[in-house]
């Protein structure tokens, strides 16, 4: 399990370079309106051969929003709100699921959700019956979620809780299981369902959000219910601290993605491009033998 966390937390060891052609000569900083074009070299690496993979004892369930779903999907560069991308065209996403499976061999891999993920879904809901709440989906009998003991589940949604203006609630909503109408209550409802499917020894690998500048929702702005991304992060951390089987991946601070480099590592100020995906990984940290 520690190898999985190291892979998620560390910067890449890959040899990469980025050539930036500006309209006004050389510079150490490149405002978006001065970038003529950007060329990436060695953006991808040779997949690790199966014999070199780390064999995990636990199966994995990839539960995430569009940033997870975009693996092997055609993603288009576009400007959004105050974000301006210097790129045009589209690329084939080489995302989290591919990168993890190039390093780890799981007994089984599950990717529930429409097209392999829940694009646009939040954990919490605008109501207790909100169809775009993953906590509501968790209770649906036909959601396709696997009933498999001792699995690893990834959870990555809170950028959509922020964007969808989900009421935060309080930790009492988590303790009292008040339901998906607040973020705290929704986290509890989701966790209870995951434990029902995978048992009390399930491992939860949850993430906060990367930086964003999309549709006028930014890394530091407040949404219509008065919350920032950091407010949802703290709420999720508070829930996780009440349990012993949750592991935290700090995408916000340790991924290398900043507000300043969003034009180079995202397609639209939110969804990662392939350079952005590789900013989360390092494959030479695979030295321990505790293959949970």
PDB file of C-alpha atoms in Angstrom:
ATOM      1  CA  UNK A   1       0.000   0.000   0.000  1.00  0.00           C
ATOM      2  CA  UNK A   2       2.864   2.398   0.744  1.00  0.00           C
ATOM      3  CA  UNK A   3       4.096   2.065  -2.842  1.00  0.00           C
ATOM      4  CA  UNK A   4       0.678   3.145  -4.110  1.00  0.00           C
ATOM      5  CA  UNK A   5       0.741   6.218  -1.902  1.00  0.00           C
ATOM      6  CA  UNK A   6       4.300   7.089  -2.915  1.00  0.00           C
ATOM      7  CA  UNK A   7       3.338   6.848  -6.554  1.00  0.00           C
ATOM      8  CA  UNK A   8       0.401   9.187  -6.018  1.00  0.00           C
ATOM      9  CA  UNK A   9       2.340  11.666  -3.903  1.00  0.00           C
ATOM     10  CA  UNK A  10       5.674  12.059  -5.662  1.00  0.00           C
ATOM     11  CA  UNK A  11       6.846  14.047  -8.660  1.00  0.00           C
ATOM     12  CA  UNK A  12       7.936  12.150 -11.778  1.00  0.00           C
ATOM     13  CA  UNK A  13      11.395  10.799 -12.372  1.00  0.00           C
ATOM     14  CA  UNK A  14      10.766  10.791 -16.112  1.00  0.00           C
ATOM     15  CA  UNK A  15      13.105  12.699 -18.363  1.00  0.00           C
ATOM     16  CA  UNK A  16      11.004  15.430 -19.922  1.00  0.00           C
ATOM     17  CA  UNK A  17      11.535  18.781 -21.496  1.00  0.00           C
ATOM     18  CA  UNK A  18       9.273  21.599 -22.614  1.00  0.00           C
ATOM     19  CA  UNK A  19      10.164  24.061 -25.351  1.00  0.00           C
ATOM     20  CA  UNK A  20       8.280  27.380 -25.141  1.00  0.00           C
ATOM     21  CA  UNK A  21       8.342  29.674 -28.156  1.00  0.00           C
ATOM     22  CA  UNK A  22       7.428  33.222 -27.172  1.00  0.00           C
ATOM     23  CA  UNK A  23       6.431  36.197 -29.245  1.00  0.00           C
ATOM     24  CA  UNK A  24       8.950  38.507 -27.574  1.00  0.00           C
ATOM     25  CA  UNK A  25      12.188  36.550 -27.030  1.00  0.00           C
ATOM     26  CA  UNK A  26      13.556  34.613 -24.098  1.00  0.00           C
ATOM     27  CA  UNK A  27      12.111  35.026 -20.628  1.00  0.00           C
ATOM     28  CA  UNK A  28      11.956  33.088 -17.374  1.00  0.00           C
ATOM     29  CA  UNK A  29       8.213  33.695 -17.005  1.00  0.00           C
ATOM     30  CA  UNK A  30       5.705  33.403 -19.798  1.00  0.00           C
ATOM     31  CA  UNK A  31       2.362  35.196 -19.460  1.00  0.00           C
ATOM     32  CA  UNK A  32      -0.294  33.367 -21.432  1.00  0.00           C
ATOM     33  CA  UNK A  33      -0.702  36.155 -23.967  1.00  0.00           C
ATOM     34  CA  UNK A  34       3.007  35.948 -24.871  1.00  0.00           C
ATOM     35  CA  UNK A  35       3.111  32.222 -25.604  1.00  0.00           C
ATOM     36  CA  UNK A  36       3.224  31.425 -29.296  1.00  0.00           C
ATOM     37  CA  UNK A  37       3.426  27.646 -28.979  1.00  0.00           C
ATOM     38  CA  UNK A  38       4.608  24.899 -26.639  1.00  0.00           C
ATOM     39  CA  UNK A  39       6.209  21.621 -27.637  1.00  0.00           C
ATOM     40  CA  UNK A  40       6.594  18.680 -25.265  1.00  0.00           C
ATOM     41  CA  UNK A  41       9.319  16.091 -25.852  1.00  0.00           C
ATOM     42  CA  UNK A  42       9.369  12.661 -24.215  1.00  0.00           C
ATOM     43  CA  UNK A  43       5.935  13.363 -22.774  1.00  0.00           C
ATOM     44  CA  UNK A  44       5.205   9.658 -22.397  1.00  0.00           C
ATOM     45  CA  UNK A  45       7.406   6.796 -21.296  1.00  0.00           C
ATOM     46  CA  UNK A  46       7.612   3.121 -22.201  1.00  0.00           C
ATOM     47  CA  UNK A  47       5.078   1.085 -20.183  1.00  0.00           C
ATOM     48  CA  UNK A  48       6.545  -1.075 -17.446  1.00  0.00           C
ATOM     49  CA  UNK A  49       6.616  -4.723 -18.451  1.00  0.00           C
ATOM     50  CA  UNK A  50       4.270  -7.086 -16.549  1.00  0.00           C
ATOM     51  CA  UNK A  51       7.178  -8.970 -14.960  1.00  0.00           C
ATOM     52  CA  UNK A  52       8.345  -5.742 -13.324  1.00  0.00           C
ATOM     53  CA  UNK A  53       4.994  -4.770 -11.855  1.00  0.00           C
ATOM     54  CA  UNK A  54       4.269  -4.839  -8.140  1.00  0.00           C
ATOM     55  CA  UNK A  55       1.630  -7.464  -7.421  1.00  0.00           C
ATOM     56  CA  UNK A  56      -1.025  -6.200  -5.035  1.00  0.00           C
ATOM     57  CA  UNK A  57      -3.144  -8.454  -2.853  1.00  0.00           C
ATOM     58  CA  UNK A  58      -6.155  -6.164  -3.040  1.00  0.00           C
ATOM     59  CA  UNK A  59      -8.396  -5.323  -5.973  1.00  0.00           C
ATOM     60  CA  UNK A  60      -9.016  -1.656  -6.741  1.00  0.00           C
ATOM     61  CA  UNK A  61     -12.128   0.393  -7.490  1.00  0.00           C
ATOM     62  CA  UNK A  62     -11.486   3.677  -9.300  1.00  0.00           C
ATOM     63  CA  UNK A  63     -14.235   6.009  -8.129  1.00  0.00           C
ATOM     64  CA  UNK A  64     -13.791   9.515  -9.457  1.00  0.00           C
ATOM     65  CA  UNK A  65     -15.033  12.380 -11.576  1.00  0.00           C
ATOM     66  CA  UNK A  66     -14.071  13.396 -15.128  1.00  0.00           C
ATOM     67  CA  UNK A  67     -10.380  13.861 -14.284  1.00  0.00           C
ATOM     68  CA  UNK A  68     -10.302  10.115 -13.585  1.00  0.00           C
ATOM     69  CA  UNK A  69     -12.712   9.227 -16.390  1.00  0.00           C
ATOM     70  CA  UNK A  70     -10.658  11.038 -19.064  1.00  0.00           C
ATOM     71  CA  UNK A  71      -8.112   8.194 -19.125  1.00  0.00           C
ATOM     72  CA  UNK A  72      -7.906   7.070 -22.795  1.00  0.00           C
ATOM     73  CA  UNK A  73     -10.563   9.611 -23.775  1.00  0.00           C
ATOM     74  CA  UNK A  74     -10.162  12.323 -26.371  1.00  0.00           C
ATOM     75  CA  UNK A  75      -9.842  15.593 -24.442  1.00  0.00           C
ATOM     76  CA  UNK A  76     -10.073  18.982 -26.180  1.00  0.00           C
ATOM     77  CA  UNK A  77      -8.146  22.099 -25.198  1.00  0.00           C
ATOM     78  CA  UNK A  78     -10.403  25.064 -24.546  1.00  0.00           C
ATOM     79  CA  UNK A  79     -10.497  28.351 -22.687  1.00  0.00           C
ATOM     80  CA  UNK A  80     -12.990  28.650 -19.845  1.00  0.00           C
ATOM     81  CA  UNK A  81     -13.966  31.753 -17.901  1.00  0.00           C
ATOM     82  CA  UNK A  82     -10.823  33.645 -16.940  1.00  0.00           C
ATOM     83  CA  UNK A  83      -8.595  30.774 -18.076  1.00  0.00           C
ATOM     84  CA  UNK A  84      -6.880  31.076 -21.464  1.00  0.00           C
ATOM     85  CA  UNK A  85      -4.989  28.076 -22.854  1.00  0.00           C
ATOM     86  CA  UNK A  86      -2.181  28.583 -25.395  1.00  0.00           C
ATOM     87  CA  UNK A  87      -2.961  25.160 -26.919  1.00  0.00           C
ATOM     88  CA  UNK A  88      -5.432  24.085 -29.581  1.00  0.00           C
ATOM     89  CA  UNK A  89      -6.647  20.677 -30.688  1.00  0.00           C
ATOM     90  CA  UNK A  90      -7.172  17.511 -28.682  1.00  0.00           C
ATOM     91  CA  UNK A  91      -5.175  14.730 -27.053  1.00  0.00           C
ATOM     92  CA  UNK A  92      -5.774  11.173 -25.909  1.00  0.00           C
ATOM     93  CA  UNK A  93      -5.746  11.157 -22.101  1.00  0.00           C
ATOM     94  CA  UNK A  94      -3.158   8.943 -20.477  1.00  0.00           C
ATOM     95  CA  UNK A  95      -4.482   9.234 -16.968  1.00  0.00           C
ATOM     96  CA  UNK A  96      -4.491   7.908 -13.434  1.00  0.00           C
ATOM     97  CA  UNK A  97      -5.822   4.441 -14.130  1.00  0.00           C
ATOM     98  CA  UNK A  98      -3.328   3.684 -16.901  1.00  0.00           C
ATOM     99  CA  UNK A  99      -0.391   5.050 -14.920  1.00  0.00           C
ATOM    100  CA  UNK A 100      -1.265   3.043 -11.816  1.00  0.00           C
ATOM    101  CA  UNK A 101      -1.760  -0.185 -13.737  1.00  0.00           C
ATOM    102  CA  UNK A 102       1.604   0.220 -15.457  1.00  0.00           C
ATOM    103  CA  UNK A 103       3.230  -0.058 -12.026  1.00  0.00           C
ATOM    104  CA  UNK A 104       0.830  -2.225 -10.011  1.00  0.00           C
ATOM    105  CA  UNK A 105      -0.855  -5.511 -10.887  1.00  0.00           C
ATOM    106  CA  UNK A 106      -4.223  -5.806  -9.134  1.00  0.00           C
ATOM    107  CA  UNK A 107      -6.265  -9.031  -8.885  1.00  0.00           C
ATOM    108  CA  UNK A 108      -9.207  -7.106 -10.351  1.00  0.00           C
ATOM    109  CA  UNK A 109      -9.863  -3.532 -11.480  1.00  0.00           C
ATOM    110  CA  UNK A 110     -13.283  -1.839 -11.454  1.00  0.00           C
ATOM    111  CA  UNK A 111     -14.252   1.498 -13.005  1.00  0.00           C
ATOM    112  CA  UNK A 112     -17.947   2.064 -12.212  1.00  0.00           C
ATOM    113  CA  UNK A 113     -19.867   4.943 -13.675  1.00  0.00           C
ATOM    114  CA  UNK A 114     -20.985   6.192 -17.095  1.00  0.00           C
ATOM    115  CA  UNK A 115     -18.050   5.661 -19.485  1.00  0.00           C
ATOM    116  CA  UNK A 116     -15.749   4.622 -16.645  1.00  0.00           C
ATOM    117  CA  UNK A 117     -16.313   7.516 -14.254  1.00  0.00           C
ATOM    118  CA  UNK A 118     -18.742  10.077 -12.895  1.00  0.00           C
ATOM    119  CA  UNK A 119     -18.130  13.257 -14.856  1.00  0.00           C
ATOM    120  CA  UNK A 120     -19.662  16.264 -13.127  1.00  0.00           C
ATOM    121  CA  UNK A 121     -20.741  14.368 -10.010  1.00  0.00           C
ATOM    122  CA  UNK A 122     -20.128  15.630  -6.479  1.00  0.00           C
ATOM    123  CA  UNK A 123     -20.071  13.624  -3.253  1.00  0.00           C
ATOM    124  CA  UNK A 124     -22.843  15.711  -1.719  1.00  0.00           C
ATOM    125  CA  UNK A 125     -26.159  16.712  -3.204  1.00  0.00           C
ATOM    126  CA  UNK A 126     -28.244  19.812  -3.653  1.00  0.00           C
ATOM    127  CA  UNK A 127     -31.007  17.645  -2.173  1.00  0.00           C
ATOM    128  CA  UNK A 128     -31.291  14.168  -0.670  1.00  0.00           C
ATOM    129  CA  UNK A 129     -32.366  12.808  -4.071  1.00  0.00           C
ATOM    130  CA  UNK A 130     -29.872  14.667  -6.275  1.00  0.00           C
ATOM    131  CA  UNK A 131     -29.017  12.309  -9.167  1.00  0.00           C
ATOM    132  CA  UNK A 132     -25.594  13.943  -9.584  1.00  0.00           C
ATOM    133  CA  UNK A 133     -24.557  13.095  -6.009  1.00  0.00           C
ATOM    134  CA  UNK A 134     -22.244  10.096  -5.742  1.00  0.00           C
ATOM    135  CA  UNK A 135     -23.643   9.465  -2.240  1.00  0.00           C
ATOM    136  CA  UNK A 136     -27.112   9.122  -3.778  1.00  0.00           C
ATOM    137  CA  UNK A 137     -25.749   6.856  -6.519  1.00  0.00           C
ATOM    138  CA  UNK A 138     -24.126   4.712  -3.823  1.00  0.00           C
ATOM    139  CA  UNK A 139     -27.572   3.671  -2.577  1.00  0.00           C
ATOM    140  CA  UNK A 140     -28.870   2.708  -6.031  1.00  0.00           C
ATOM    141  CA  UNK A 141     -29.120  -1.049  -6.495  1.00  0.00           C
ATOM    142  CA  UNK A 142     -28.279  -0.878 -10.218  1.00  0.00           C
ATOM    143  CA  UNK A 143     -25.146   1.299  -9.977  1.00  0.00           C
ATOM    144  CA  UNK A 144     -22.784  -1.518 -10.957  1.00  0.00           C
ATOM    145  CA  UNK A 145     -20.492  -1.085  -7.960  1.00  0.00           C
ATOM    146  CA  UNK A 146     -18.582  -4.276  -7.117  1.00  0.00           C
ATOM    147  CA  UNK A 147     -19.254  -6.306  -4.008  1.00  0.00           C
ATOM    148  CA  UNK A 148     -15.681  -7.350  -3.265  1.00  0.00           C
ATOM    149  CA  UNK A 149     -14.046  -7.731   0.118  1.00  0.00           C
ATOM    150  CA  UNK A 150     -10.939  -5.840   1.264  1.00  0.00           C
ATOM    151  CA  UNK A 151     -10.658  -3.710  -1.878  1.00  0.00           C
ATOM    152  CA  UNK A 152      -8.903  -0.369  -2.321  1.00  0.00           C
ATOM    153  CA  UNK A 153     -11.299   2.443  -3.282  1.00  0.00           C
ATOM    154  CA  UNK A 154     -10.168   5.775  -4.711  1.00  0.00           C
ATOM    155  CA  UNK A 155     -12.326   8.832  -3.997  1.00  0.00           C
ATOM    156  CA  UNK A 156     -11.786  12.086  -5.909  1.00  0.00           C
ATOM    157  CA  UNK A 157     -14.781  14.420  -6.244  1.00  0.00           C
ATOM    158  CA  UNK A 158     -14.508  17.548  -4.122  1.00  0.00           C
ATOM    159  CA  UNK A 159     -13.736  19.975  -6.952  1.00  0.00           C
ATOM    160  CA  UNK A 160     -17.298  19.243  -8.098  1.00  0.00           C
ATOM    161  CA  UNK A 161     -18.732  19.721  -4.599  1.00  0.00           C
ATOM    162  CA  UNK A 162     -17.146  23.160  -4.750  1.00  0.00           C
ATOM    163  CA  UNK A 163     -18.420  23.844  -8.282  1.00  0.00           C
ATOM    164  CA  UNK A 164     -21.942  22.553  -7.554  1.00  0.00           C
ATOM    165  CA  UNK A 165     -22.206  24.695  -4.407  1.00  0.00           C
ATOM    166  CA  UNK A 166     -22.935  21.781  -2.062  1.00  0.00           C
ATOM    167  CA  UNK A 167     -23.775  22.912   1.503  1.00  0.00           C
ATOM    168  CA  UNK A 168     -20.938  21.941   3.829  1.00  0.00           C
ATOM    169  CA  UNK A 169     -22.849  21.097   7.007  1.00  0.00           C
ATOM    170  CA  UNK A 170     -20.930  20.122  10.137  1.00  0.00           C
ATOM    171  CA  UNK A 171     -19.114  17.093  11.512  1.00  0.00           C
ATOM    172  CA  UNK A 172     -22.321  16.246  13.378  1.00  0.00           C
ATOM    173  CA  UNK A 173     -23.876  15.491   9.981  1.00  0.00           C
ATOM    174  CA  UNK A 174     -21.155  12.881   9.497  1.00  0.00           C
ATOM    175  CA  UNK A 175     -21.469  11.437  13.009  1.00  0.00           C
ATOM    176  CA  UNK A 176     -25.259  11.290  12.830  1.00  0.00           C
ATOM    177  CA  UNK A 177     -25.435  10.083   9.200  1.00  0.00           C
ATOM    178  CA  UNK A 178     -27.854  12.801   8.147  1.00  0.00           C
ATOM    179  CA  UNK A 179     -27.659  11.975   4.420  1.00  0.00           C
ATOM    180  CA  UNK A 180     -26.381  13.559   1.197  1.00  0.00           C
ATOM    181  CA  UNK A 181     -27.955  17.007   1.653  1.00  0.00           C
ATOM    182  CA  UNK A 182     -24.668  18.236   3.167  1.00  0.00           C
ATOM    183  CA  UNK A 183     -21.087  17.391   2.278  1.00  0.00           C
ATOM    184  CA  UNK A 184     -20.361  15.919   5.713  1.00  0.00           C
ATOM    185  CA  UNK A 185     -23.485  13.766   5.640  1.00  0.00           C
ATOM    186  CA  UNK A 186     -22.787  12.630   2.081  1.00  0.00           C
ATOM    187  CA  UNK A 187     -19.259  11.496   2.949  1.00  0.00           C
ATOM    188  CA  UNK A 188     -20.722   9.306   5.686  1.00  0.00           C
ATOM    189  CA  UNK A 189     -23.360   7.822   3.365  1.00  0.00           C
ATOM    190  CA  UNK A 190     -20.715   7.027   0.748  1.00  0.00           C
ATOM    191  CA  UNK A 191     -18.356   5.494   3.291  1.00  0.00           C
ATOM    192  CA  UNK A 192     -21.096   3.341   4.812  1.00  0.00           C
ATOM    193  CA  UNK A 193     -21.929   1.933   1.375  1.00  0.00           C
ATOM    194  CA  UNK A 194     -18.291   1.224   0.551  1.00  0.00           C
ATOM    195  CA  UNK A 195     -17.883  -0.635   3.858  1.00  0.00           C
ATOM    196  CA  UNK A 196     -21.017  -2.609   3.064  1.00  0.00           C
ATOM    197  CA  UNK A 197     -19.511  -3.683  -0.268  1.00  0.00           C
ATOM    198  CA  UNK A 198     -15.904  -4.264   0.803  1.00  0.00           C
ATOM    199  CA  UNK A 199     -15.996  -4.867   4.552  1.00  0.00           C
ATOM    200  CA  UNK A 200     -14.472  -3.091   7.514  1.00  0.00           C
ATOM    201  CA  UNK A 201     -10.921  -3.780   6.247  1.00  0.00           C
ATOM    202  CA  UNK A 202     -11.505  -1.737   3.074  1.00  0.00           C
ATOM    203  CA  UNK A 203      -8.844   0.876   2.273  1.00  0.00           C
ATOM    204  CA  UNK A 204      -9.942   4.343   1.151  1.00  0.00           C
ATOM    205  CA  UNK A 205      -7.425   6.425  -0.836  1.00  0.00           C
ATOM    206  CA  UNK A 206      -8.979   9.866  -1.047  1.00  0.00           C
ATOM    207  CA  UNK A 207      -7.734  13.052  -2.660  1.00  0.00           C
ATOM    208  CA  UNK A 208      -8.260  16.741  -2.277  1.00  0.00           C
ATOM    209  CA  UNK A 209      -8.538  18.810  -5.456  1.00  0.00           C
ATOM    210  CA  UNK A 210      -5.762  20.112  -7.663  1.00  0.00           C
ATOM    211  CA  UNK A 211      -5.614  23.828  -8.391  1.00  0.00           C
ATOM    212  CA  UNK A 212      -8.275  25.129 -10.764  1.00  0.00           C
ATOM    213  CA  UNK A 213      -9.343  28.142 -12.805  1.00  0.00           C
ATOM    214  CA  UNK A 214     -12.444  26.990 -14.625  1.00  0.00           C
ATOM    215  CA  UNK A 215     -15.897  28.530 -15.183  1.00  0.00           C
ATOM    216  CA  UNK A 216     -14.991  31.357 -12.771  1.00  0.00           C
ATOM    217  CA  UNK A 217     -14.392  28.889  -9.930  1.00  0.00           C
ATOM    218  CA  UNK A 218     -10.762  29.179  -8.853  1.00  0.00           C
ATOM    219  CA  UNK A 219      -8.394  27.725  -6.259  1.00  0.00           C
ATOM    220  CA  UNK A 220      -9.173  30.553  -3.833  1.00  0.00           C
ATOM    221  CA  UNK A 221     -12.638  31.865  -4.740  1.00  0.00           C
ATOM    222  CA  UNK A 222     -15.805  31.223  -2.735  1.00  0.00           C
ATOM    223  CA  UNK A 223     -18.837  29.502  -4.221  1.00  0.00           C
ATOM    224  CA  UNK A 224     -22.456  30.548  -3.746  1.00  0.00           C
ATOM    225  CA  UNK A 225     -22.706  28.832  -0.337  1.00  0.00           C
ATOM    226  CA  UNK A 226     -19.629  30.708   0.887  1.00  0.00           C
ATOM    227  CA  UNK A 227     -17.141  27.831   0.720  1.00  0.00           C
ATOM    228  CA  UNK A 228     -13.680  27.516  -0.830  1.00  0.00           C
ATOM    229  CA  UNK A 229     -11.982  24.360  -2.057  1.00  0.00           C
ATOM    230  CA  UNK A 230     -10.028  24.356   1.203  1.00  0.00           C
ATOM    231  CA  UNK A 231     -13.269  24.166   3.197  1.00  0.00           C
ATOM    232  CA  UNK A 232     -14.245  20.890   1.494  1.00  0.00           C
ATOM    233  CA  UNK A 233     -10.707  19.600   1.935  1.00  0.00           C
ATOM    234  CA  UNK A 234     -10.793  20.259   5.684  1.00  0.00           C
ATOM    235  CA  UNK A 235     -14.205  18.591   5.950  1.00  0.00           C
ATOM    236  CA  UNK A 236     -12.958  15.483   4.145  1.00  0.00           C
ATOM    237  CA  UNK A 237      -9.821  15.365   6.299  1.00  0.00           C
ATOM    238  CA  UNK A 238     -11.965  15.666   9.421  1.00  0.00           C
ATOM    239  CA  UNK A 239     -14.053  12.677   8.354  1.00  0.00           C
ATOM    240  CA  UNK A 240     -10.945  10.679   7.457  1.00  0.00           C
ATOM    241  CA  UNK A 241      -9.346  11.390  10.835  1.00  0.00           C
ATOM    242  CA  UNK A 242     -12.292   9.611  12.477  1.00  0.00           C
ATOM    243  CA  UNK A 243     -11.244   6.344  10.771  1.00  0.00           C
ATOM    244  CA  UNK A 244      -8.093   4.222  10.619  1.00  0.00           C
ATOM    245  CA  UNK A 245      -8.315   2.918   7.056  1.00  0.00           C
ATOM    246  CA  UNK A 246      -8.291   6.188   5.084  1.00  0.00           C
ATOM    247  CA  UNK A 247      -5.183   7.413   3.254  1.00  0.00           C
ATOM    248  CA  UNK A 248      -4.795  10.999   2.068  1.00  0.00           C
ATOM    249  CA  UNK A 249      -3.205  12.059  -1.239  1.00  0.00           C
ATOM    250  CA  UNK A 250      -2.435  15.775  -1.159  1.00  0.00           C
ATOM    251  CA  UNK A 251      -2.847  16.664  -4.829  1.00  0.00           C
ATOM    252  CA  UNK A 252      -3.226  20.338  -3.979  1.00  0.00           C
ATOM    253  CA  UNK A 253       0.242  20.820  -2.495  1.00  0.00           C
ATOM    254  CA  UNK A 254       2.418  17.915  -3.621  1.00  0.00           C
ATOM    255  CA  UNK A 255       1.427  17.326  -7.245  1.00  0.00           C
ATOM    256  CA  UNK A 256       3.533  20.173  -8.622  1.00  0.00           C
ATOM    257  CA  UNK A 257       0.424  21.750 -10.161  1.00  0.00           C
ATOM    258  CA  UNK A 258       0.131  25.439  -9.276  1.00  0.00           C
ATOM    259  CA  UNK A 259      -2.121  28.309 -10.277  1.00  0.00           C
ATOM    260  CA  UNK A 260       0.765  29.653 -12.347  1.00  0.00           C
ATOM    261  CA  UNK A 261       1.370  26.497 -14.413  1.00  0.00           C
ATOM    262  CA  UNK A 262      -2.294  25.585 -15.047  1.00  0.00           C
ATOM    263  CA  UNK A 263      -2.045  26.692 -18.729  1.00  0.00           C
ATOM    264  CA  UNK A 264       0.757  24.158 -19.301  1.00  0.00           C
ATOM    265  CA  UNK A 265      -0.659  21.166 -17.395  1.00  0.00           C
ATOM    266  CA  UNK A 266      -4.431  21.347 -17.994  1.00  0.00           C
ATOM    267  CA  UNK A 267      -6.748  21.394 -20.984  1.00  0.00           C
ATOM    268  CA  UNK A 268      -9.089  24.029 -19.582  1.00  0.00           C
ATOM    269  CA  UNK A 269      -7.877  25.143 -16.174  1.00  0.00           C
ATOM    270  CA  UNK A 270      -9.266  21.983 -14.534  1.00  0.00           C
ATOM    271  CA  UNK A 271      -8.862  18.773 -16.541  1.00  0.00           C
ATOM    272  CA  UNK A 272      -5.260  17.586 -16.730  1.00  0.00           C
ATOM    273  CA  UNK A 273      -3.360  17.068 -19.948  1.00  0.00           C
ATOM    274  CA  UNK A 274      -0.821  14.254 -20.136  1.00  0.00           C
ATOM    275  CA  UNK A 275       1.964  16.354 -18.661  1.00  0.00           C
ATOM    276  CA  UNK A 276      -0.391  17.184 -15.795  1.00  0.00           C
ATOM    277  CA  UNK A 277      -1.158  13.508 -15.204  1.00  0.00           C
ATOM    278  CA  UNK A 278       2.506  12.556 -15.052  1.00  0.00           C
ATOM    279  CA  UNK A 279       3.088  15.328 -12.503  1.00  0.00           C
ATOM    280  CA  UNK A 280       1.525  12.949  -9.941  1.00  0.00           C
ATOM    281  CA  UNK A 281       3.737   9.955 -10.458  1.00  0.00           C
ATOM    282  CA  UNK A 282       7.174   8.568  -9.735  1.00  0.00           C
ATOM    283  CA  UNK A 283       7.981   4.958 -10.483  1.00  0.00           C
ATOM    284  CA  UNK A 284      11.383   4.605  -8.851  1.00  0.00           C
ATOM    285  CA  UNK A 285       9.909   4.635  -5.334  1.00  0.00           C
ATOM    286  CA  UNK A 286       8.982   0.941  -5.594  1.00  0.00           C
ATOM    287  CA  UNK A 287      11.376  -0.530  -3.053  1.00  0.00           C
ATOM    288  CA  UNK A 288       9.270  -1.823  -0.153  1.00  0.00           C
ATOM    289  CA  UNK A 289       7.701  -5.267   0.140  1.00  0.00           C
ATOM    290  CA  UNK A 290       4.511  -4.461   2.066  1.00  0.00           C
ATOM    291  CA  UNK A 291       2.210  -5.100  -0.890  1.00  0.00           C
ATOM    292  CA  UNK A 292      -1.139  -4.610   0.785  1.00  0.00           C
TER     293      UNK A 292
END
